[in-house]
Coordinates of C-alpha atoms in Angstrom, one line a residue:
M9 CA -2.3 29.4 -14.0
I10 CA -3.2 25.9 -13.1
N11 CA -6.0 24.5 -15.3
I12 CA -6.8 20.9 -15.0
T13 CA -8.2 19.6 -18.3
D14 CA -7.0 16.0 -17.8
K15 CA -7.4 14.5 -14.3
H16 CA -4.5 12.1 -15.0
S17 CA -2.2 15.2 -14.8
C18 CA -3.0 16.2 -11.2
C19 CA -1.8 14.2 -8.2
G20 CA -3.6 16.3 -5.6
C21 CA -0.4 17.3 -3.8
E22 CA -1.8 20.8 -2.9
A23 CA 1.5 22.5 -3.6
C24 CA -0.2 25.0 -5.9
I25 CA -2.7 26.3 -3.3
Q26 CA 0.1 26.8 -0.7
T27 CA 2.3 28.7 -3.1
C28 CA -0.4 31.1 -4.3
M29 CA 0.2 34.5 -2.7
K30 CA -3.2 35.8 -3.9
H31 CA -5.1 32.9 -2.2
C32 CA -7.2 32.4 -5.3
I33 CA -6.9 28.6 -5.5
S34 CA -9.3 26.3 -3.8
F35 CA -9.6 22.5 -3.9
Q36 CA -12.9 20.9 -4.8
E37 CA -13.9 17.2 -4.5
D38 CA -15.2 15.6 -7.7
A39 CA -17.7 12.8 -8.1
E40 CA -15.1 10.1 -7.4
G41 CA -14.0 11.8 -4.1
F42 CA -10.7 13.2 -5.3
R43 CA -9.8 16.8 -4.8
Y44 CA -8.6 19.1 -7.7
P45 CA -7.5 22.8 -7.8
K46 CA -9.9 25.5 -9.0
V47 CA -8.6 29.0 -9.7
D48 CA -10.7 32.1 -9.2
E49 CA -9.7 34.0 -12.3
N50 CA -11.1 37.2 -10.9
Y51 CA -8.1 37.4 -8.4
C52 CA -5.4 35.4 -10.4
V53 CA -2.6 37.7 -11.7
E54 CA -1.1 34.8 -13.7
C55 CA 2.3 35.0 -11.9
G56 CA 3.0 31.4 -12.7
A57 CA 4.0 30.4 -9.1
C58 CA 1.5 27.6 -9.0
E59 CA 2.8 26.1 -12.2
K60 CA 6.4 26.2 -10.9
A61 CA 5.3 24.4 -7.7
C62 CA 3.5 21.6 -9.6
P63 CA 5.6 18.4 -9.8
M64 CA 3.5 17.0 -12.6
L65 CA 4.5 19.8 -15.0
T66 CA 8.2 19.4 -14.5
P67 CA 9.0 15.7 -13.7
V68 CA 12.6 14.6 -13.4
E69 CA 14.4 11.6 -14.8
S70 CA 14.3 8.3 -13.0
H71 CA 17.4 6.8 -11.4
R72 CA 18.6 3.8 -9.5
P73 CA 19.4 4.1 -5.8
K74 CA 22.9 4.2 -4.5
Q75 CA 22.4 1.2 -2.2
Q76 CA 19.5 -1.0 -1.1
F77 CA 19.1 -2.9 2.1
A78 CA 16.7 -5.3 4.0
A79 CA 16.4 -3.8 7.5
I80 CA 14.7 -4.7 10.8
N81 CA 14.2 -2.6 13.9
P82 CA 15.5 -4.7 16.9
D83 CA 12.7 -3.4 19.1
Y84 CA 9.9 -5.9 18.4
A85 CA 7.2 -3.8 20.2
I86 CA 7.8 -1.0 17.7
R87 CA 8.0 -3.4 14.8
K88 CA 4.7 -5.0 15.8
Q89 CA 3.0 -1.5 15.6
S90 CA 4.6 -0.8 12.2
S91 CA 3.6 -2.0 8.8
S92 CA 6.9 -3.6 8.0
G93 CA 10.3 -3.4 9.8
G94 CA 9.9 -0.3 11.9
I95 CA 12.5 1.8 10.2
F96 CA 10.4 5.0 10.1
T97 CA 10.4 5.1 13.8
M98 CA 14.2 4.7 14.1
L99 CA 14.8 7.5 11.6
A100 CA 12.3 9.7 13.3
E101 CA 13.8 9.1 16.7
G102 CA 17.2 10.1 15.5
V103 CA 15.9 13.4 14.1
I104 CA 13.9 14.2 17.3
R105 CA 16.9 13.6 19.5
K106 CA 18.7 16.4 17.6
G107 CA 15.8 18.7 18.3
G108 CA 14.1 18.1 15.0
V109 CA 10.5 17.8 13.8
I110 CA 8.8 14.9 12.1
F111 CA 6.0 15.3 9.5
G112 CA 3.8 12.3 8.7
V113 CA 0.3 11.1 8.3
R114 CA -2.2 10.2 11.0
F115 CA -6.0 9.7 11.2
D116 CA -8.2 12.6 12.3
K117 CA -11.4 12.3 14.4
S118 CA -13.4 11.3 11.3
W119 CA -10.8 8.7 10.4
Q120 CA -9.6 10.5 7.3
A121 CA -5.8 10.8 6.6
V122 CA -4.2 14.1 7.3
F123 CA -0.7 15.5 7.6
D124 CA 0.6 16.6 11.0
Y125 CA 3.9 16.9 12.9
T126 CA 5.5 16.1 16.2
D127 CA 8.8 16.8 18.0
T128 CA 8.5 14.1 20.7
I129 CA 9.2 10.4 20.5
E130 CA 5.8 9.8 22.3
G131 CA 4.1 11.6 19.5
L132 CA 5.2 9.2 16.8
G133 CA 2.6 6.5 17.5
P134 CA -0.2 7.9 15.3
F135 CA 2.2 8.1 12.4
R136 CA 3.1 4.4 12.5
G137 CA 1.3 2.0 10.2
S138 CA 0.1 2.3 6.7
K139 CA -2.8 4.7 5.9
Y140 CA -4.1 3.5 2.5
L141 CA -5.7 6.9 1.7
Q142 CA -4.7 10.2 0.1
A143 CA -3.8 12.4 3.0
R144 CA -4.9 16.1 3.0
V145 CA -1.7 18.2 3.0
G146 CA -3.3 21.4 4.2
N147 CA -0.7 24.0 5.2
T148 CA 2.0 21.4 5.7
F149 CA 4.5 22.7 3.2
C150 CA 4.4 26.2 4.7
E151 CA 5.0 24.7 8.1
V152 CA 7.9 22.7 6.9
K153 CA 9.5 25.8 5.4
D154 CA 9.0 27.7 8.7
F155 CA 10.8 25.1 10.7
L156 CA 13.6 24.8 8.2
N157 CA 14.1 28.6 8.3
Q158 CA 14.3 28.4 12.1
G159 CA 17.3 26.1 11.6
R160 CA 15.5 23.0 13.0
E161 CA 16.0 19.6 11.4
V162 CA 12.9 18.3 9.6
M163 CA 12.0 14.8 8.4
F164 CA 9.2 14.8 6.0
T165 CA 7.5 11.4 5.1
G166 CA 5.0 11.1 2.3
T167 CA 4.1 9.5 -1.0
P168 CA 6.6 10.1 -3.8
C169 CA 4.4 12.7 -5.4
Q170 CA 4.1 14.6 -2.1
V171 CA 7.8 14.5 -1.6
A172 CA 8.3 15.8 -5.2
A173 CA 5.8 18.5 -4.5
L174 CA 7.5 19.7 -1.4
R175 CA 10.8 20.0 -3.2
H176 CA 9.2 22.1 -5.9
F177 CA 7.5 24.2 -3.3
L178 CA 10.8 25.0 -1.5
H179 CA 12.6 25.7 -4.7
H180 CA 16.1 25.0 -3.2
E181 CA 18.0 22.4 -1.1
Y182 CA 18.0 22.5 2.7
D183 CA 20.8 20.7 4.5
N184 CA 18.5 20.3 7.5
L185 CA 15.7 18.5 5.5
L186 CA 15.5 14.7 5.3
L187 CA 13.0 13.5 2.7
V188 CA 11.6 10.0 3.0
D189 CA 9.0 8.5 0.7
F190 CA 7.8 4.9 0.3
I191 CA 6.9 2.5 -2.5
C192 CA 3.3 3.6 -3.3
H193 CA 0.7 1.4 -4.7
G194 CA -1.5 4.4 -5.4
V195 CA -4.0 6.4 -3.4
P196 CA -7.6 5.3 -3.2
S197 CA -10.7 7.5 -3.1
P198 CA -11.4 9.2 0.3
K199 CA -15.1 9.1 -0.7
V200 CA -15.1 5.3 -1.1
W201 CA -13.4 5.1 2.3
R202 CA -16.1 7.3 4.0
I203 CA -18.9 5.2 2.5
Y204 CA -17.2 1.9 3.4
L205 CA -16.7 3.0 7.0
N206 CA -20.3 4.1 7.4
E207 CA -21.6 0.8 6.1
V208 CA -19.4 -1.6 8.1
T209 CA -19.9 0.4 11.3
Q210 CA -23.6 1.0 10.7
N211 CA -23.0 4.8 10.7
A212 CA -21.0 4.7 13.9
V213 CA -17.8 6.2 12.5
K214 CA -17.6 8.7 15.4
A215 CA -17.5 5.7 17.8
I216 CA -14.5 4.1 16.2
N217 CA -11.7 3.5 18.6
D218 CA -9.0 2.1 16.4
I219 CA -8.3 1.3 12.7
Q220 CA -5.3 -0.8 11.6
L221 CA -5.0 -1.5 7.9
R222 CA -2.0 -3.7 8.6
N223 CA -2.6 -5.7 11.8
K224 CA 0.1 -8.4 12.2
K225 CA -1.7 -10.7 14.6
Q226 CA -1.7 -13.4 11.9
G227 CA 1.7 -12.4 10.6
W228 CA 3.3 -9.8 8.4
K229 CA 2.4 -11.5 5.1
R230 CA -1.1 -12.5 6.1
F231 CA -1.9 -9.1 7.6
N232 CA -5.5 -8.2 8.7
F233 CA -7.7 -5.2 8.3
Y234 CA -9.0 -4.3 11.8
I235 CA -11.6 -1.9 13.2
S236 CA -12.9 -1.6 16.7
Y237 CA -15.9 0.6 17.6
D238 CA -18.7 1.1 20.2
S239 CA -22.4 1.2 19.3
E240 CA -25.4 1.2 21.6
G241 CA -23.4 0.3 24.7
K242 CA -21.6 -2.6 23.0
S243 CA -18.0 -3.0 21.7
Y244 CA -17.3 -4.5 18.3
N245 CA -14.1 -5.7 16.8
L246 CA -14.1 -6.4 13.0
S247 CA -11.0 -8.2 11.7
S248 CA -10.5 -9.8 8.2
W249 CA -7.6 -11.0 6.1
H250 CA -6.6 -8.3 3.7
Q251 CA -7.4 -10.5 0.7
E252 CA -10.9 -11.0 1.9
N253 CA -11.6 -7.5 3.2
H254 CA -13.8 -5.5 0.8
F255 CA -12.0 -2.2 1.0
M256 CA -8.5 -3.8 0.6
R257 CA -9.7 -5.9 -2.3
I258 CA -11.1 -3.0 -4.3
F259 CA -8.0 -1.0 -3.5
L260 CA -5.4 -3.7 -4.3
N261 CA -7.3 -4.5 -7.6
D262 CA -6.6 -0.9 -8.7
V263 CA -10.3 0.0 -9.1
I264 CA -10.4 3.1 -6.9
L265 CA -7.1 4.8 -7.4
R266 CA -6.6 8.4 -8.3
P267 CA -6.3 8.7 -12.1
S268 CA -2.7 10.1 -11.9
C269 CA -1.6 7.0 -10.1
Y270 CA -2.0 4.9 -13.2
D271 CA 0.9 6.9 -14.7
C272 CA 2.9 8.0 -11.7
K273 CA 5.5 10.7 -12.5
A274 CA 7.3 10.3 -9.2
K275 CA 8.2 6.6 -9.1
G276 CA 11.6 5.1 -9.8
G277 CA 13.6 7.7 -7.8
R278 CA 12.0 10.7 -9.4
S279 CA 10.6 12.1 -6.2
G280 CA 13.9 13.5 -5.1
S281 CA 13.8 11.7 -1.7
D282 CA 16.9 10.9 0.3
L283 CA 15.5 7.5 1.4
T284 CA 12.7 5.2 0.3
I285 CA 11.2 2.7 2.8
A286 CA 8.8 -0.1 2.1
D287 CA 7.9 -3.7 2.8
F288 CA 10.6 -6.0 1.4
W289 CA 8.3 -8.5 -0.2
G290 CA 10.2 -11.7 -1.2
I291 CA 13.0 -11.2 1.2
G292 CA 12.6 -14.8 2.3
E293 CA 13.7 -15.9 -1.1
L294 CA 16.9 -13.8 -1.0
N295 CA 17.8 -14.2 2.7
P296 CA 15.6 -16.4 4.9
D297 CA 17.4 -15.2 8.0
M298 CA 15.9 -11.7 7.4
D299 CA 12.3 -13.1 7.3
D300 CA 10.6 -14.1 10.6
D301 CA 7.2 -13.0 9.3
R302 CA 7.1 -10.1 11.7
G303 CA 8.0 -7.5 9.1
T304 CA 11.1 -6.6 7.1
S305 CA 11.7 -3.2 5.6
L306 CA 13.2 -2.4 2.2
V307 CA 15.4 0.7 2.4
L308 CA 16.6 2.4 -0.8
V309 CA 19.4 5.0 -0.3
H310 CA 19.4 7.7 -2.9
T311 CA 21.7 10.5 -1.5
E312 CA 24.7 10.9 0.8
K313 CA 22.4 12.6 3.3
G314 CA 20.1 9.6 3.3
E315 CA 23.1 7.3 3.7
A316 CA 24.4 9.3 6.7
H317 CA 21.0 9.0 8.5
F318 CA 20.6 5.3 7.7
S319 CA 24.1 4.3 8.6
A320 CA 23.7 5.9 12.0
L321 CA 20.9 3.4 13.0
K322 CA 21.7 0.4 15.2
L323 CA 19.6 -2.2 13.4
N324 CA 19.8 -5.6 11.7
S325 CA 20.4 -5.0 8.0
W326 CA 21.5 -6.8 4.9
K327 CA 22.7 -5.3 1.6
T328 CA 21.3 -6.7 -1.6
Q329 CA 21.1 -6.0 -5.4
Y330 CA 18.7 -3.6 -7.0
D331 CA 17.8 -6.1 -9.8
D332 CA 16.6 -8.5 -7.1
V333 CA 14.6 -5.7 -5.4
L334 CA 12.9 -4.7 -8.6
R335 CA 12.1 -8.3 -9.6
L336 CA 10.4 -9.0 -6.3
N337 CA 8.9 -5.4 -5.8
P338 CA 8.1 -4.1 -9.3
A339 CA 6.0 -1.2 -7.9
V340 CA 9.3 0.5 -7.2
E341 CA 9.1 1.6 -10.9
R342 CA 5.9 0.3 -12.3
S343 CA 2.6 2.1 -11.9
A344 CA -0.7 0.3 -11.2
K345 CA -2.8 -0.7 -14.2
E346 CA -6.3 0.7 -14.3
H347 CA -9.0 -1.9 -13.7
P348 CA -11.4 -2.4 -16.7
K349 CA -14.4 -1.9 -14.4
R350 CA -13.2 1.3 -12.7
S351 CA -15.7 3.4 -14.7
Y352 CA -18.5 1.0 -13.9
F353 CA -17.7 1.2 -10.1
F354 CA -17.7 5.0 -9.9
T355 CA -20.7 5.4 -12.1
N356 CA -22.7 3.3 -9.7
L357 CA -21.2 4.5 -6.4
D358 CA -23.7 7.1 -5.6
S359 CA -26.8 5.0 -6.5
T360 CA -25.8 1.8 -4.8
D361 CA -27.6 0.7 -1.6
S362 CA -24.5 -1.2 -0.5
I363 CA -20.9 -0.6 -1.3
I364 CA -20.1 -4.1 -0.2
S365 CA -22.4 -5.5 -2.9
L366 CA -21.0 -3.1 -5.5
I367 CA -17.5 -4.2 -4.7
D368 CA -18.5 -7.9 -5.0
Y369 CA -20.2 -7.3 -8.3
T370 CA -17.3 -5.2 -9.7
L371 CA -14.7 -7.8 -8.8
R372 CA -16.8 -10.8 -9.8
I373 CA -14.9 -12.9 -12.4
P374 CA -17.0 -13.5 -15.5
L375 CA -18.6 -17.0 -15.8
L376 CA -16.6 -18.0 -18.9
L377 CA -13.3 -17.0 -17.2
R378 CA -14.2 -18.9 -14.0
I379 CA -15.0 -22.0 -16.1
K380 CA -11.6 -21.6 -17.9
R381 CA -9.7 -21.2 -14.6
A382 CA -11.5 -24.0 -12.7
P383 CA -9.2 -26.9 -13.7
K384 CA -6.1 -25.0 -12.7
C385 CA -7.6 -24.0 -9.4
I386 CA -8.6 -27.6 -8.7
I387 CA -5.1 -28.9 -9.6
R388 CA -3.5 -26.4 -7.3
K389 CA -5.7 -27.4 -4.4
V390 CA -5.1 -31.1 -5.0
Y391 CA -1.4 -30.6 -5.5
R392 CA -1.2 -28.8 -2.1
T393 CA -3.2 -31.5 -0.4
I394 CA -1.1 -34.3 -1.8
F395 CA 2.4 -33.0 -1.9
V396 CA 2.6 -30.6 1.1
P397 CA 3.6 -32.4 4.3
S398 CA 1.0 -32.2 7.1
G399 CA 2.0 -30.3 10.3
G400 CA 3.5 -31.8 13.4
G401 CA 5.8 -34.2 11.5
N402 CA 3.0 -36.6 10.5
M403 CA 3.5 -38.3 7.2
R404 CA 0.6 -39.1 4.9
Q405 CA 0.0 -42.1 2.6
I406 CA -0.5 -40.8 -0.9
S407 CA -1.2 -42.5 -4.2
V408 CA 0.5 -41.4 -7.5
N409 CA 0.4 -43.4 -10.7
Q410 CA -0.6 -46.6 -8.8
M411 CA 2.4 -46.2 -6.5
V412 CA 1.9 -46.0 -2.7
I413 CA 4.6 -44.0 -1.0
D414 CA 4.9 -43.0 2.6
G415 CA 5.8 -39.3 3.1
V416 CA 6.2 -36.6 0.4
V417 CA 7.1 -37.5 -3.1
P418 CA 10.3 -35.6 -4.3
L419 CA 9.2 -33.5 -7.2
A420 CA 10.6 -30.6 -9.3
Q421 CA 9.5 -27.2 -8.1
N422 CA 7.0 -26.8 -11.0
P423 CA 6.0 -30.4 -12.0
T424 CA 4.3 -30.9 -15.4
V425 CA 0.8 -32.3 -15.3
E426 CA 0.4 -34.8 -18.2
S427 CA -3.3 -35.6 -17.6
F428 CA -6.1 -34.9 -15.2
T429 CA -9.1 -37.3 -14.7
F430 CA -12.0 -36.1 -12.6
R431 CA -13.8 -39.5 -12.5
S432 CA -11.4 -42.4 -12.9
K433 CA -13.2 -45.7 -12.6
R434 CA -10.2 -47.7 -11.6
N435 CA -12.0 -48.7 -8.4
G436 CA -15.4 -48.9 -10.0
W437 CA -18.2 -46.5 -11.1
K438 CA -19.5 -45.8 -7.5
K439 CA -16.0 -45.4 -6.1
Y440 CA -14.6 -43.1 -8.8
R441 CA -11.7 -41.0 -7.9
M442 CA -9.8 -38.0 -9.2
E443 CA -6.3 -38.8 -10.6
I444 CA -3.4 -36.6 -11.6
K445 CA -0.6 -38.0 -13.8
L446 CA 2.7 -36.1 -13.6

């Protein structure tokens, strides 16, 4: 019988509720907005089926992938709609053309993440793009099993823990099942998402027309958080750089993740997926030709089945080394680290008048630390101003150590700063200047 005494030991995959033949398990949302199983002991016969389906109770050993690639979908229109290189769509189209079914995550009418399926190429649209939320699985595992038993090919895409859960639920291998997971940062609280949407749309969630958590209008690396909605006869478009958007900031700073995400049992190839797809951050360092800032996918091939599906795609790809992948994308194996103010944030979530203000206060850097970091921040800004060439080929006149040089001074990649003077009086007290000696 499933009994959650430590919330770090439940990933919320919902495999237990779907495997229970007595239907005595329900899921209940806690104060943080995460759902956990609750067993009705009056009907439970302690058959142990729920425990066998739980991926957290029987985790497998980690392993390195067989191969790893940078990959780009040649269809730019699809890549523009995708978070990275558009590889999910190519894999899905291949399965659909063989009469298969695709399971993935879309937004529902309340803009919460839910699992669904499609067997048409036109139906893939809602599944494209990242949904930084924990999706409700519902009856998905049972539906996957039904399609498999019908002999149809199935492609299931989900977080590593959801893929691991499906494997435990099915109990044995299916040749007609392709499992695809992604490098997961962790899943944020659905409750925080609900409160945030209500505040930024002024309670007009039902009037939202579109949400894009990875809008590429400003590029793949500088992606934007985008919402469009109607209110009182007017249309509104809210767009912000992900590092300035409040929801993305609190998410990426690891404040609002599910407790189990801080010690993920499915990372590092332990999910049992055939393929892992993700953003290939840092690809420009390894192969600049594969980085046009429109999105490049990382593909990790774990099985022969995954290799067969990937090799059948007509795309632009480049094989690389796993050590380079791991160095630039440590989340392949490493779990997020719990933010020290996580408890503070959730303790004050229900009482706050503004979640935006609560996020700002939670992520506010202490005064002493800001003072300590100030010189480094100033040096970085000054260095960029002095040593980075201006656009359009214009050269600037700069002064370094009393030398006037036209253009950009050739420096080492990480020059050593010998001294930093905020108020040099070289030109007088009233005309003081800031100087850096390298």
